[in-house]
Amino acid sequence: MPGHIRSVCVVWVVFVCLMFCSRLTTVGAAPPCTNAQAGCHVLSLANLFDRVIQHSARMHGISNDLHSEFELYFLPSKNQIGRVSRNCHTSSILTPNGKENAQRMAREELTEVILKLLVAWRDPLSHFHQSMARHHDFNNFSSNKSLEISDMVHELQKGVQKMVEKMQMLGIMSNSVSSLASPEALLESDSAEWRLMKNYDLLYCFRRDSNKVQNYLKILKCRIVPEYGC
Amino acid sequence: MMRKAGEIILLLLLPFVMTHADGTHYRMPGKPTLTSCRSPEKETFTCWWEPGPDWGLRTTYALYYRKENSEMVYECPDYRTAGANSCYFNKNDTSIWVNYNITVVATNSAGSTFSDSVDIDVVYIVQPNPPERVTATILEDKGWPFLRVSWEPPHKADTRSGWITLFYQIRVKLEGESEWEMHYAGQQKTFNIYSLRSGGTYLVQVNCKPDHGFWSDWSSTSYVKVPEYYTRERSVWLLIALFSAFIFLILIWLIHMNIRSLKHCILPPVPGPKIKGFDRHLLKNGKCDEVFSTLVVSDFPPTMSSNYEDLLVEYLEVYIPEEHELMLEESKDLHDGFLKSEGSASDSDSGRGSCDSHTLLMDKCGEVKEKQTDQEGGRMGTEAHTQQADWDESHEDMVSPDMSSGRVKTWPSVFSPLPQYSPSPLHHPNTLETAWQQQQHYLSDTLLPADSLSSDLSQAGHNIKDTPSSNYWKFCLSNKRPHLLQTDARWHLQAHSDVNISNISHKEAPACTYLSSLRSTEYVEVQRVNEEDRVLLHPVSSERHDGKDCLQLCHGEDYSKVKGVDIDNVLLLHREVMEEEVDMCLCDNQETNGATESCYTTITPQKPTSCIQAQAMSGYVDTATMFAQPSH
């Protein structure tokens, strides 16, 4: 009798595992679509926006954690006075500093700003991660996050680009943003500035810029697809 | 020159001296502190400060700020809008994602005091206003009410354009309660609450928080009353209560029906010793006689046994006169085991047995008897042999007479038909042992070895008066209850109870005692009737015995035949003994069919108890049932 029960249990476990596995595969299911193939699951713009905004929110959260952790470990004495003269390497990018300014900006401009920001942070973050990895006293949590953040920036950038393409396809956005297809062009102007920055300033600046990105994306969304959650 | 320098120094020091002399007038203001800066909608912000002690002087406060990457210092544009000690930055002066360095300066006539600088970024100091237009309504969902709360974001916060994203929170509590129930609503502007208490009044509050910022204050309370839907609940509870009561009653009834088996199952009865017919309560009351009456097996010894050879009863009559007690005392050592020697003449405990303990008896009987055998062997020499021969068939349990002031007490008789009466001393312990085991019967093995017994018996044949060492023996009885000896004189020997045969008068009359254990069919020949109307029995031994000496071993073939019993319960014997009523002397003869001696009862009124039980069967009197009171 116990043998019988055991075999039944094994069968049941296997069955459950199969169910889960199939579920997991289906979740990540939607194969990458190119040119709207047949049977491809097409995402709506609103969904795209939501995904992108969630991604940016997560990115900002990680950047916030990194910054506060860095402040805790490496800067116990809050020496804030010197921070005023902080100069982020992305300060050259003109970003709207207020709601009116942001609303006054055209959606293409805004998108371009977003993309610029995202592009500008890819290299410094990877460099930051490498420099942090050499620090032995930096705990594993931050090290993982620093690695994650650089990937996230890249992912977000690609997502925004995809979204722009969709918008352009839908005719919402003009094709003036086409220059963003080659983001490497944007990097040339301030390629060397970030190397001069200290790590803490880097994190501070990135935290702010990720907030900007998130905010701009929300503005874009409520401007373009306002029916959901605006 | 020196004087001038000194004057200059004095002059220079004067204001300091003056200030120190009168500190109240020229004292710098206390240091102010910036308490908080808040932005309600991420478009404007306000900073508040706490002034320091002003020493009663008129102190002015100014707020200066510097923006990031700029050395320009600006003063607060608006000190009034936000109230006292505040600075309000309007939209034009507010830049998001820009680091502000703010300082407050307190100035009075003495000087200025700078506060600590604070760096702020407006994005991270957003604290919106509470949500507005909070409404709570009761709606019904399939008959069950629920609470729907809806609200509006604060009007200042621009969520429409996506500039601010607000997350909401609701808290609910019943009126009178102290604990709030929190619900997180996310970004939605409505919320449903279920599981309401019927008839209760709820308080609802909402607040909000931007994605990076502080929670707002709670909105104003909304009250909502839940209508009564209790009746439906009540009926359900009523049904449940009835059903459970019904089930409970059934359970009770089932338990009641099976209470016994349950009891047996849960509390199994503890087996205890139980003797049939034995009533413990009577024992507690002290009525030993009645207690042990039930234990007596009425048909044991079998009185109707036809096999007389198996049931040899020996009757012994023991009579010990008082004057011989001393002599008996001397021989106490010998008879210690079975002499009630310590029983002095004043021993009035009629119920107590001669033996102090049966084990004592057992131990001593053997050796004493052996000693006795040795001692008296010489004396009894031939008699012993003869008696032994006589005793071969007989075995009995001797009742040890407890001699005390004229009363002879007998131990309860123990019947053990011993097949062979061997003189070996070893035999006795065995028999004794076996006897002890039997509890049902009052079995006592003969404690005396044959020779000693015989010697005793031979002595018994003697007049007790004559022989000092006579007739005292105790018999260890398998009856282990010494208190059993408290017997009534009327006890029948057949009952195997203690027979307390009181010595009638050891002087006047022979103490007649029964050896109640007489199973052996011993018969005593009636020798004659003496002048005192006593039946004198033929002694076992050839020795003659006194008329008073009734203690005899009745064995032998001589017996008297009873002619008949007359109306007055007089036993009429055949012999030359006259048909007269005499007191009977008793020989233990409990055999129903062995009337060894003729016993007559006197008509004397003092002795109403003596009776003759006539056995009509064989014409022999069962003298075992009779004994005489020593009243003669």
PDB file of N, CA and C in Angstrom, chain B residues 314-320 328 331 334-339 364-388 391 396 398-401 421 428 446-464 467-476 515 539-541 543 549-555:
ATOM      1  N   GLU B 314     -11.289 -37.757  66.076  1.00  0.00           N
ATOM      2  CA  GLU B 314     -10.867 -38.055  67.435  1.00  0.00           C
ATOM      3  C   GLU B 314     -11.457 -36.991  68.347  1.00  0.00           C
ATOM      4  N   TYR B 315     -12.005 -37.502  69.334  1.00  0.00           N
ATOM      5  CA  TYR B 315     -12.601 -36.573  70.298  1.00  0.00           C
ATOM      6  C   TYR B 315     -11.712 -36.498  71.508  1.00  0.00           C
ATOM      7  N   LEU B 316     -11.534 -35.326  71.859  1.00  0.00           N
ATOM      8  CA  LEU B 316     -10.694 -35.149  73.021  1.00  0.00           C
ATOM      9  C   LEU B 316     -11.416 -34.268  74.004  1.00  0.00           C
ATOM     10  N   GLU B 317     -11.288 -34.706  75.146  1.00  0.00           N
ATOM     11  CA  GLU B 317     -11.860 -33.884  76.181  1.00  0.00           C
ATOM     12  C   GLU B 317     -10.724 -33.388  77.041  1.00  0.00           C
ATOM     13  N   VAL B 318     -10.708 -32.168  77.179  1.00  0.00           N
ATOM     14  CA  VAL B 318      -9.602 -31.614  77.954  1.00  0.00           C
ATOM     15  C   VAL B 318     -10.175 -30.942  79.176  1.00  0.00           C
ATOM     16  N   TYR B 319      -9.603 -31.311  80.204  1.00  0.00           N
ATOM     17  CA  TYR B 319     -10.031 -30.636  81.425  1.00  0.00           C
ATOM     18  C   TYR B 319      -8.805 -30.386  82.261  1.00  0.00           C
ATOM     19  N   ILE B 320      -8.640 -29.182  82.537  1.00  0.00           N
ATOM     20  CA  ILE B 320      -7.465 -28.833  83.318  1.00  0.00           C
ATOM     21  C   ILE B 320      -7.931 -28.065  84.531  1.00  0.00           C
ATOM     22  N   LEU B 328       1.301 -27.027  85.056  1.00  0.00           N
ATOM     23  CA  LEU B 328       1.262 -26.879  83.610  1.00  0.00           C
ATOM     24  C   LEU B 328       2.186 -25.771  83.156  1.00  0.00           C
ATOM     25  N   SER B 331       5.576 -26.956  82.639  1.00  0.00           N
ATOM     26  CA  SER B 331       5.743 -27.656  81.365  1.00  0.00           C
ATOM     27  C   SER B 331       5.393 -26.792  80.191  1.00  0.00           C
ATOM     28  N   LEU B 334       7.657 -27.083  77.163  1.00  0.00           N
ATOM     29  CA  LEU B 334       7.425 -28.196  76.253  1.00  0.00           C
ATOM     30  C   LEU B 334       6.204 -27.968  75.399  1.00  0.00           C
ATOM     31  N   HIS B 335       5.245 -27.507  76.083  1.00  0.00           N
ATOM     32  CA  HIS B 335       3.983 -27.383  75.376  1.00  0.00           C
ATOM     33  C   HIS B 335       3.788 -25.984  74.836  1.00  0.00           C
ATOM     34  N   ASP B 336       4.892 -25.393  74.786  1.00  0.00           N
ATOM     35  CA  ASP B 336       4.754 -23.971  74.461  1.00  0.00           C
ATOM     36  C   ASP B 336       4.052 -23.749  73.137  1.00  0.00           C
ATOM     37  N   GLY B 337       4.399 -24.658  72.318  1.00  0.00           N
ATOM     38  CA  GLY B 337       3.796 -24.466  71.029  1.00  0.00           C
ATOM     39  C   GLY B 337       2.302 -24.593  71.061  1.00  0.00           C
ATOM     40  N   PHE B 338       1.876 -25.442  71.885  1.00  0.00           N
ATOM     41  CA  PHE B 338       0.448 -25.663  71.849  1.00  0.00           C
ATOM     42  C   PHE B 338      -0.195 -25.597  73.211  1.00  0.00           C
ATOM     43  N   LEU B 339       0.567 -25.231  74.165  1.00  0.00           N
ATOM     44  CA  LEU B 339      -0.077 -25.022  75.442  1.00  0.00           C
ATOM     45  C   LEU B 339      -0.415 -23.575  75.570  1.00  0.00           C
ATOM     46  N   LYS B 364       6.648 -24.338  66.912  1.00  0.00           N
ATOM     47  CA  LYS B 364       6.853 -24.930  68.236  1.00  0.00           C
ATOM     48  C   LYS B 364       6.156 -26.258  68.417  1.00  0.00           C
ATOM     49  N   CYS B 365       5.146 -26.374  67.651  1.00  0.00           N
ATOM     50  CA  CYS B 365       4.414 -27.622  67.849  1.00  0.00           C
ATOM     51  C   CYS B 365       5.291 -28.811  67.596  1.00  0.00           C
ATOM     52  N   GLY B 366       5.976 -28.652  66.515  1.00  0.00           N
ATOM     53  CA  GLY B 366       6.785 -29.785  66.161  1.00  0.00           C
ATOM     54  C   GLY B 366       7.821 -30.090  67.215  1.00  0.00           C
ATOM     55  N   GLU B 367       8.546 -29.034  67.562  1.00  0.00           N
ATOM     56  CA  GLU B 367       9.631 -29.310  68.488  1.00  0.00           C
ATOM     57  C   GLU B 367       9.114 -29.609  69.876  1.00  0.00           C
ATOM     58  N   VAL B 368       8.098 -28.910  70.199  1.00  0.00           N
ATOM     59  CA  VAL B 368       7.583 -29.188  71.541  1.00  0.00           C
ATOM     60  C   VAL B 368       7.069 -30.595  71.631  1.00  0.00           C
ATOM     61  N   LYS B 369       6.426 -30.903  70.607  1.00  0.00           N
ATOM     62  CA  LYS B 369       5.863 -32.242  70.676  1.00  0.00           C
ATOM     63  C   LYS B 369       6.945 -33.298  70.653  1.00  0.00           C
ATOM     64  N   GLU B 370       7.926 -32.916  69.942  1.00  0.00           N
ATOM     65  CA  GLU B 370       9.023 -33.868  69.955  1.00  0.00           C
ATOM     66  C   GLU B 370       9.606 -33.977  71.354  1.00  0.00           C
ATOM     67  N   LYS B 371       9.753 -32.799  71.927  1.00  0.00           N
ATOM     68  CA  LYS B 371      10.270 -32.821  73.278  1.00  0.00           C
ATOM     69  C   LYS B 371       9.359 -33.564  74.210  1.00  0.00           C
ATOM     70  N   GLN B 372       8.151 -33.191  73.963  1.00  0.00           N
ATOM     71  CA  GLN B 372       7.194 -33.849  74.827  1.00  0.00           C
ATOM     72  C   GLN B 372       7.249 -35.355  74.650  1.00  0.00           C
ATOM     73  N   THR B 373       7.423 -35.633  73.405  1.00  0.00           N
ATOM     74  CA  THR B 373       7.519 -37.048  73.137  1.00  0.00           C
ATOM     75  C   THR B 373       8.671 -37.660  73.915  1.00  0.00           C
ATOM     76  N   ASP B 374       9.737 -36.927  73.832  1.00  0.00           N
ATOM     77  CA  ASP B 374      10.902 -37.461  74.515  1.00  0.00           C
ATOM     78  C   ASP B 374      10.706 -37.520  76.022  1.00  0.00           C
ATOM     79  N   GLN B 375      10.085 -36.432  76.439  1.00  0.00           N
ATOM     80  CA  GLN B 375       9.963 -36.359  77.884  1.00  0.00           C
ATOM     81  C   GLN B 375       8.993 -37.384  78.438  1.00  0.00           C
ATOM     82  N   GLU B 376       8.036 -37.468  77.688  1.00  0.00           N
ATOM     83  CA  GLU B 376       6.978 -38.300  78.221  1.00  0.00           C
ATOM     84  C   GLU B 376       6.976 -39.669  77.602  1.00  0.00           C
ATOM     85  N   GLY B 377       7.909 -39.751  76.758  1.00  0.00           N
ATOM     86  CA  GLY B 377       7.954 -41.058  76.147  1.00  0.00           C
ATOM     87  C   GLY B 377       8.201 -42.151  77.175  1.00  0.00           C
ATOM     88  N   GLY B 378       9.036 -41.729  78.058  1.00  0.00           N
ATOM     89  CA  GLY B 378       9.327 -42.729  79.081  1.00  0.00           C
ATOM     90  C   GLY B 378       8.105 -43.060  79.911  1.00  0.00           C
ATOM     91  N   ARG B 379       7.436 -41.977  80.164  1.00  0.00           N
ATOM     92  CA  ARG B 379       6.268 -42.201  80.995  1.00  0.00           C
ATOM     93  C   ARG B 379       5.207 -42.972  80.274  1.00  0.00           C
ATOM     94  N   MET B 380       5.106 -42.563  79.155  1.00  0.00           N
ATOM     95  CA  MET B 380       3.973 -43.100  78.433  1.00  0.00           C
ATOM     96  C   MET B 380       4.318 -44.314  77.618  1.00  0.00           C
ATOM     97  N   GLY B 381       5.451 -44.581  77.682  1.00  0.00           N
ATOM     98  CA  GLY B 381       5.980 -45.687  76.893  1.00  0.00           C
ATOM     99  C   GLY B 381       4.974 -46.602  76.234  1.00  0.00           C
ATOM    100  N   THR B 382       4.501 -47.432  76.994  1.00  0.00           N
ATOM    101  CA  THR B 382       3.592 -48.416  76.414  1.00  0.00           C
ATOM    102  C   THR B 382       2.309 -47.761  75.944  1.00  0.00           C
ATOM    103  N   GLU B 383       1.934 -46.841  76.676  1.00  0.00           N
ATOM    104  CA  GLU B 383       0.688 -46.165  76.287  1.00  0.00           C
ATOM    105  C   GLU B 383       0.850 -45.506  74.932  1.00  0.00           C
ATOM    106  N   ALA B 384       2.034 -44.984  74.790  1.00  0.00           N
ATOM    107  CA  ALA B 384       2.231 -44.319  73.498  1.00  0.00           C
ATOM    108  C   ALA B 384       2.073 -45.292  72.369  1.00  0.00           C
ATOM    109  N   HIS B 385       2.607 -46.391  72.604  1.00  0.00           N
ATOM    110  CA  HIS B 385       2.512 -47.352  71.504  1.00  0.00           C
ATOM    111  C   HIS B 385       1.099 -47.753  71.231  1.00  0.00           C
ATOM    112  N   THR B 386       0.494 -47.997  72.333  1.00  0.00           N
ATOM    113  CA  THR B 386      -0.888 -48.406  72.129  1.00  0.00           C
ATOM    114  C   THR B 386      -1.699 -47.285  71.512  1.00  0.00           C
ATOM    115  N   GLN B 387      -1.415 -46.194  72.026  1.00  0.00           N
ATOM    116  CA  GLN B 387      -2.179 -45.061  71.483  1.00  0.00           C
ATOM    117  C   GLN B 387      -1.807 -44.784  70.048  1.00  0.00           C
ATOM    118  N   GLN B 388      -0.580 -44.999  69.850  1.00  0.00           N
ATOM    119  CA  GLN B 388      -0.174 -44.763  68.474  1.00  0.00           C
ATOM    120  C   GLN B 388      -0.871 -45.725  67.538  1.00  0.00           C
ATOM    121  N   TRP B 391      -4.017 -44.599  67.091  1.00  0.00           N
ATOM    122  CA  TRP B 391      -4.065 -43.370  66.326  1.00  0.00           C
ATOM    123  C   TRP B 391      -3.739 -43.552  64.857  1.00  0.00           C
ATOM    124  N   GLU B 396      -6.612 -36.276  63.508  1.00  0.00           N
ATOM    125  CA  GLU B 396      -7.569 -35.231  63.770  1.00  0.00           C
ATOM    126  C   GLU B 396      -6.810 -33.955  64.018  1.00  0.00           C
ATOM    127  N   MET B 398      -6.475 -31.333  66.600  1.00  0.00           N
ATOM    128  CA  MET B 398      -6.743 -31.178  68.012  1.00  0.00           C
ATOM    129  C   MET B 398      -7.000 -29.733  68.288  1.00  0.00           C
ATOM    130  N   VAL B 399      -7.927 -29.642  68.997  1.00  0.00           N
ATOM    131  CA  VAL B 399      -8.194 -28.275  69.424  1.00  0.00           C
ATOM    132  C   VAL B 399      -7.441 -28.060  70.713  1.00  0.00           C
ATOM    133  N   SER B 400      -6.711 -27.033  70.674  1.00  0.00           N
ATOM    134  CA  SER B 400      -5.951 -26.766  71.891  1.00  0.00           C
ATOM    135  C   SER B 400      -6.856 -26.062  72.857  1.00  0.00           C
ATOM    136  N   PRO B 401      -6.974 -26.591  73.885  1.00  0.00           N
ATOM    137  CA  PRO B 401      -7.831 -25.973  74.887  1.00  0.00           C
ATOM    138  C   PRO B 401      -7.119 -24.816  75.544  1.00  0.00           C
ATOM    139  N   TYR B 421      -1.015 -41.790  59.931  1.00  0.00           N
ATOM    140  CA  TYR B 421      -0.520 -40.963  61.012  1.00  0.00           C
ATOM    141  C   TYR B 421       0.856 -41.448  61.391  1.00  0.00           C
ATOM    142  N   HIS B 428       4.861 -33.830  60.192  1.00  0.00           N
ATOM    143  CA  HIS B 428       3.927 -32.814  60.663  1.00  0.00           C
ATOM    144  C   HIS B 428       4.077 -31.477  59.968  1.00  0.00           C
ATOM    145  N   THR B 446      -2.527 -32.446  62.268  1.00  0.00           N
ATOM    146  CA  THR B 446      -2.196 -32.750  63.653  1.00  0.00           C
ATOM    147  C   THR B 446      -0.823 -32.210  63.926  1.00  0.00           C
ATOM    148  N   LEU B 447      -0.804 -31.537  64.939  1.00  0.00           N
ATOM    149  CA  LEU B 447       0.462 -30.923  65.246  1.00  0.00           C
ATOM    150  C   LEU B 447       1.339 -31.846  66.062  1.00  0.00           C
ATOM    151  N   LEU B 448       0.690 -32.723  66.539  1.00  0.00           N
ATOM    152  CA  LEU B 448       1.469 -33.594  67.414  1.00  0.00           C
ATOM    153  C   LEU B 448       1.950 -34.777  66.617  1.00  0.00           C
ATOM    154  N   PRO B 449       3.096 -35.052  66.820  1.00  0.00           N
ATOM    155  CA  PRO B 449       3.536 -36.330  66.257  1.00  0.00           C
ATOM    156  C   PRO B 449       2.789 -37.472  66.942  1.00  0.00           C
ATOM    157  N   ALA B 450       2.841 -38.452  66.228  1.00  0.00           N
ATOM    158  CA  ALA B 450       1.993 -39.531  66.713  1.00  0.00           C
ATOM    159  C   ALA B 450       2.328 -39.909  68.144  1.00  0.00           C
ATOM    160  N   ASP B 451       3.570 -39.983  68.325  1.00  0.00           N
ATOM    161  CA  ASP B 451       3.917 -40.450  69.660  1.00  0.00           C
ATOM    162  C   ASP B 451       3.620 -39.389  70.705  1.00  0.00           C
ATOM    163  N   SER B 452       3.905 -38.197  70.318  1.00  0.00           N
ATOM    164  CA  SER B 452       3.607 -37.168  71.294  1.00  0.00           C
ATOM    165  C   SER B 452       2.117 -37.022  71.465  1.00  0.00           C
ATOM    166  N   LEU B 453       1.505 -37.130  70.353  1.00  0.00           N
ATOM    167  CA  LEU B 453       0.054 -37.050  70.437  1.00  0.00           C
ATOM    168  C   LEU B 453      -0.475 -38.175  71.327  1.00  0.00           C
ATOM    169  N   SER B 454       0.042 -39.230  70.995  1.00  0.00           N
ATOM    170  CA  SER B 454      -0.462 -40.347  71.763  1.00  0.00           C
ATOM    171  C   SER B 454      -0.144 -40.167  73.227  1.00  0.00           C
ATOM    172  N   SER B 455       1.018 -39.635  73.385  1.00  0.00           N
ATOM    173  CA  SER B 455       1.355 -39.404  74.782  1.00  0.00           C
ATOM    174  C   SER B 455       0.419 -38.385  75.378  1.00  0.00           C
ATOM    175  N   ASP B 456       0.143 -37.414  74.594  1.00  0.00           N
ATOM    176  CA  ASP B 456      -0.794 -36.419  75.106  1.00  0.00           C
ATOM    177  C   ASP B 456      -2.159 -37.033  75.319  1.00  0.00           C
ATOM    178  N   LEU B 457      -2.429 -37.769  74.365  1.00  0.00           N
ATOM    179  CA  LEU B 457      -3.755 -38.353  74.486  1.00  0.00           C
ATOM    180  C   LEU B 457      -3.821 -39.279  75.685  1.00  0.00           C
ATOM    181  N   SER B 458      -2.736 -39.888  75.819  1.00  0.00           N
ATOM    182  CA  SER B 458      -2.756 -40.759  76.993  1.00  0.00           C
ATOM    183  C   SER B 458      -2.895 -39.936  78.243  1.00  0.00           C
ATOM    184  N   GLN B 459      -2.265 -38.840  78.143  1.00  0.00           N
ATOM    185  CA  GLN B 459      -2.437 -37.953  79.277  1.00  0.00           C
ATOM    186  C   GLN B 459      -3.857 -37.461  79.363  1.00  0.00           C
ATOM    187  N   ALA B 460      -4.301 -37.251  78.187  1.00  0.00           N
ATOM    188  CA  ALA B 460      -5.696 -36.793  78.221  1.00  0.00           C
ATOM    189  C   ALA B 460      -6.576 -37.824  78.882  1.00  0.00           C
ATOM    190  N   GLY B 461      -6.142 -38.985  78.691  1.00  0.00           N
ATOM    191  CA  GLY B 461      -6.960 -39.990  79.335  1.00  0.00           C
ATOM    192  C   GLY B 461      -6.927 -39.866  80.853  1.00  0.00           C
ATOM    193  N   HIS B 462      -5.841 -39.322  81.212  1.00  0.00           N
ATOM    194  CA  HIS B 462      -5.765 -39.166  82.666  1.00  0.00           C
ATOM    195  C   HIS B 462      -6.650 -38.047  83.125  1.00  0.00           C
ATOM    196  N   ASN B 463      -6.784 -38.151  84.299  1.00  0.00           N
ATOM    197  CA  ASN B 463      -7.453 -37.011  84.904  1.00  0.00           C
ATOM    198  C   ASN B 463      -6.515 -35.826  84.864  1.00  0.00           C
ATOM    199  N   ILE B 464      -7.057 -34.844  84.459  1.00  0.00           N
ATOM    200  CA  ILE B 464      -6.212 -33.663  84.290  1.00  0.00           C
ATOM    201  C   ILE B 464      -5.680 -33.186  85.632  1.00  0.00           C
ATOM    202  N   THR B 467      -2.443 -35.167  86.288  1.00  0.00           N
ATOM    203  CA  THR B 467      -1.219 -34.996  85.520  1.00  0.00           C
ATOM    204  C   THR B 467      -1.012 -33.519  85.192  1.00  0.00           C
ATOM    205  N   PRO B 468       0.082 -33.105  85.525  1.00  0.00           N
ATOM    206  CA  PRO B 468       0.315 -31.683  85.263  1.00  0.00           C
ATOM    207  C   PRO B 468       0.517 -31.372  83.792  1.00  0.00           C
ATOM    208  N   SER B 469       1.040 -32.283  83.233  1.00  0.00           N
ATOM    209  CA  SER B 469       1.381 -31.954  81.852  1.00  0.00           C
ATOM    210  C   SER B 469       0.361 -32.481  80.878  1.00  0.00           C
ATOM    211  N   SER B 470      -0.754 -32.526  81.384  1.00  0.00           N
ATOM    212  CA  SER B 470      -1.740 -33.177  80.538  1.00  0.00           C
ATOM    213  C   SER B 470      -2.546 -32.153  79.783  1.00  0.00           C
ATOM    214  N   ASN B 471      -2.982 -32.656  78.782  1.00  0.00           N
ATOM    215  CA  ASN B 471      -4.138 -32.049  78.131  1.00  0.00           C
ATOM    216  C   ASN B 471      -3.944 -30.613  77.694  1.00  0.00           C
ATOM    217  N   TYR B 472      -2.795 -30.286  77.685  1.00  0.00           N
ATOM    218  CA  TYR B 472      -2.599 -28.947  77.157  1.00  0.00           C
ATOM    219  C   TYR B 472      -1.913 -29.065  75.846  1.00  0.00           C
ATOM    220  N   TRP B 473      -2.578 -28.918  75.029  1.00  0.00           N
ATOM    221  CA  TRP B 473      -1.833 -28.744  73.811  1.00  0.00           C
ATOM    222  C   TRP B 473      -2.581 -27.796  72.917  1.00  0.00           C
ATOM    223  N   LYS B 474      -1.818 -27.246  72.294  1.00  0.00           N
ATOM    224  CA  LYS B 474      -2.390 -26.329  71.335  1.00  0.00           C
ATOM    225  C   LYS B 474      -2.246 -26.939  69.977  1.00  0.00           C
ATOM    226  N   PHE B 475      -3.119 -26.621  69.264  1.00  0.00           N
ATOM    227  CA  PHE B 475      -3.043 -27.121  67.911  1.00  0.00           C
ATOM    228  C   PHE B 475      -2.955 -25.947  66.963  1.00  0.00           C
ATOM    229  N   CYS B 476      -1.998 -26.072  66.258  1.00  0.00           N
ATOM    230  CA  CYS B 476      -1.940 -25.022  65.253  1.00  0.00           C
ATOM    231  C   CYS B 476      -2.969 -25.301  64.215  1.00  0.00           C
ATOM    232  N   LEU B 515     -12.929 -31.312  71.040  1.00  0.00           N
ATOM    233  CA  LEU B 515     -11.934 -31.091  70.007  1.00  0.00           C
ATOM    234  C   LEU B 515     -12.716 -31.069  68.714  1.00  0.00           C
ATOM    235  N   PRO B 539     -11.855 -44.409  78.776  1.00  0.00           N
ATOM    236  CA  PRO B 539     -10.731 -43.699  78.203  1.00  0.00           C
ATOM    237  C   PRO B 539     -10.159 -44.468  77.034  1.00  0.00           C
ATOM    238  N   VAL B 540      -9.508 -43.779  76.261  1.00  0.00           N
ATOM    239  CA  VAL B 540      -8.847 -44.424  75.127  1.00  0.00           C
ATOM    240  C   VAL B 540      -7.789 -45.390  75.632  1.00  0.00           C
ATOM    241  N   SER B 541      -7.118 -44.795  76.522  1.00  0.00           N
ATOM    242  CA  SER B 541      -6.138 -45.703  77.122  1.00  0.00           C
ATOM    243  C   SER B 541      -6.850 -46.587  78.122  1.00  0.00           C
ATOM    244  N   GLU B 543      -6.332 -46.592  80.957  1.00  0.00           N
ATOM    245  CA  GLU B 543      -6.431 -45.939  82.250  1.00  0.00           C
ATOM    246  C   GLU B 543      -7.836 -45.433  82.471  1.00  0.00           C
ATOM    247  N   ASP B 549     -13.099 -35.977  84.288  1.00  0.00           N
ATOM    248  CA  ASP B 549     -12.205 -35.846  83.145  1.00  0.00           C
ATOM    249  C   ASP B 549     -12.918 -36.354  81.917  1.00  0.00           C
ATOM    250  N   CYS B 550     -13.314 -35.511  81.252  1.00  0.00           N
ATOM    251  CA  CYS B 550     -14.024 -35.923  80.054  1.00  0.00           C
ATOM    252  C   CYS B 550     -13.169 -35.911  78.823  1.00  0.00           C
ATOM    253  N   LEU B 551     -12.036 -35.448  79.026  1.00  0.00           N
ATOM    254  CA  LEU B 551     -11.218 -35.347  77.835  1.00  0.00           C
ATOM    255  C   LEU B 551     -10.666 -36.710  77.535  1.00  0.00           C
ATOM    256  N   GLN B 552     -11.080 -37.172  76.569  1.00  0.00           N
ATOM    257  CA  GLN B 552     -10.659 -38.514  76.224  1.00  0.00           C
ATOM    258  C   GLN B 552     -10.463 -38.605  74.748  1.00  0.00           C
ATOM    259  N   LEU B 553      -9.652 -39.466  74.494  1.00  0.00           N
ATOM    260  CA  LEU B 553      -9.591 -39.815  73.089  1.00  0.00           C
ATOM    261  C   LEU B 553     -10.543 -40.947  72.851  1.00  0.00           C
ATOM    262  N   CYS B 554     -11.398 -40.632  72.131  1.00  0.00           N
ATOM    263  CA  CYS B 554     -12.370 -41.670  71.913  1.00  0.00           C
ATOM    264  C   CYS B 554     -11.994 -42.445  70.691  1.00  0.00           C
ATOM    265  N   HIS B 555     -11.284 -43.374  70.867  1.00  0.00           N
ATOM    266  CA  HIS B 555     -11.059 -44.249  69.731  1.00  0.00           C
ATOM    267  C   HIS B 555     -11.185 -45.671  70.210  1.00  0.00           C
TER     268      HIS B 555
END
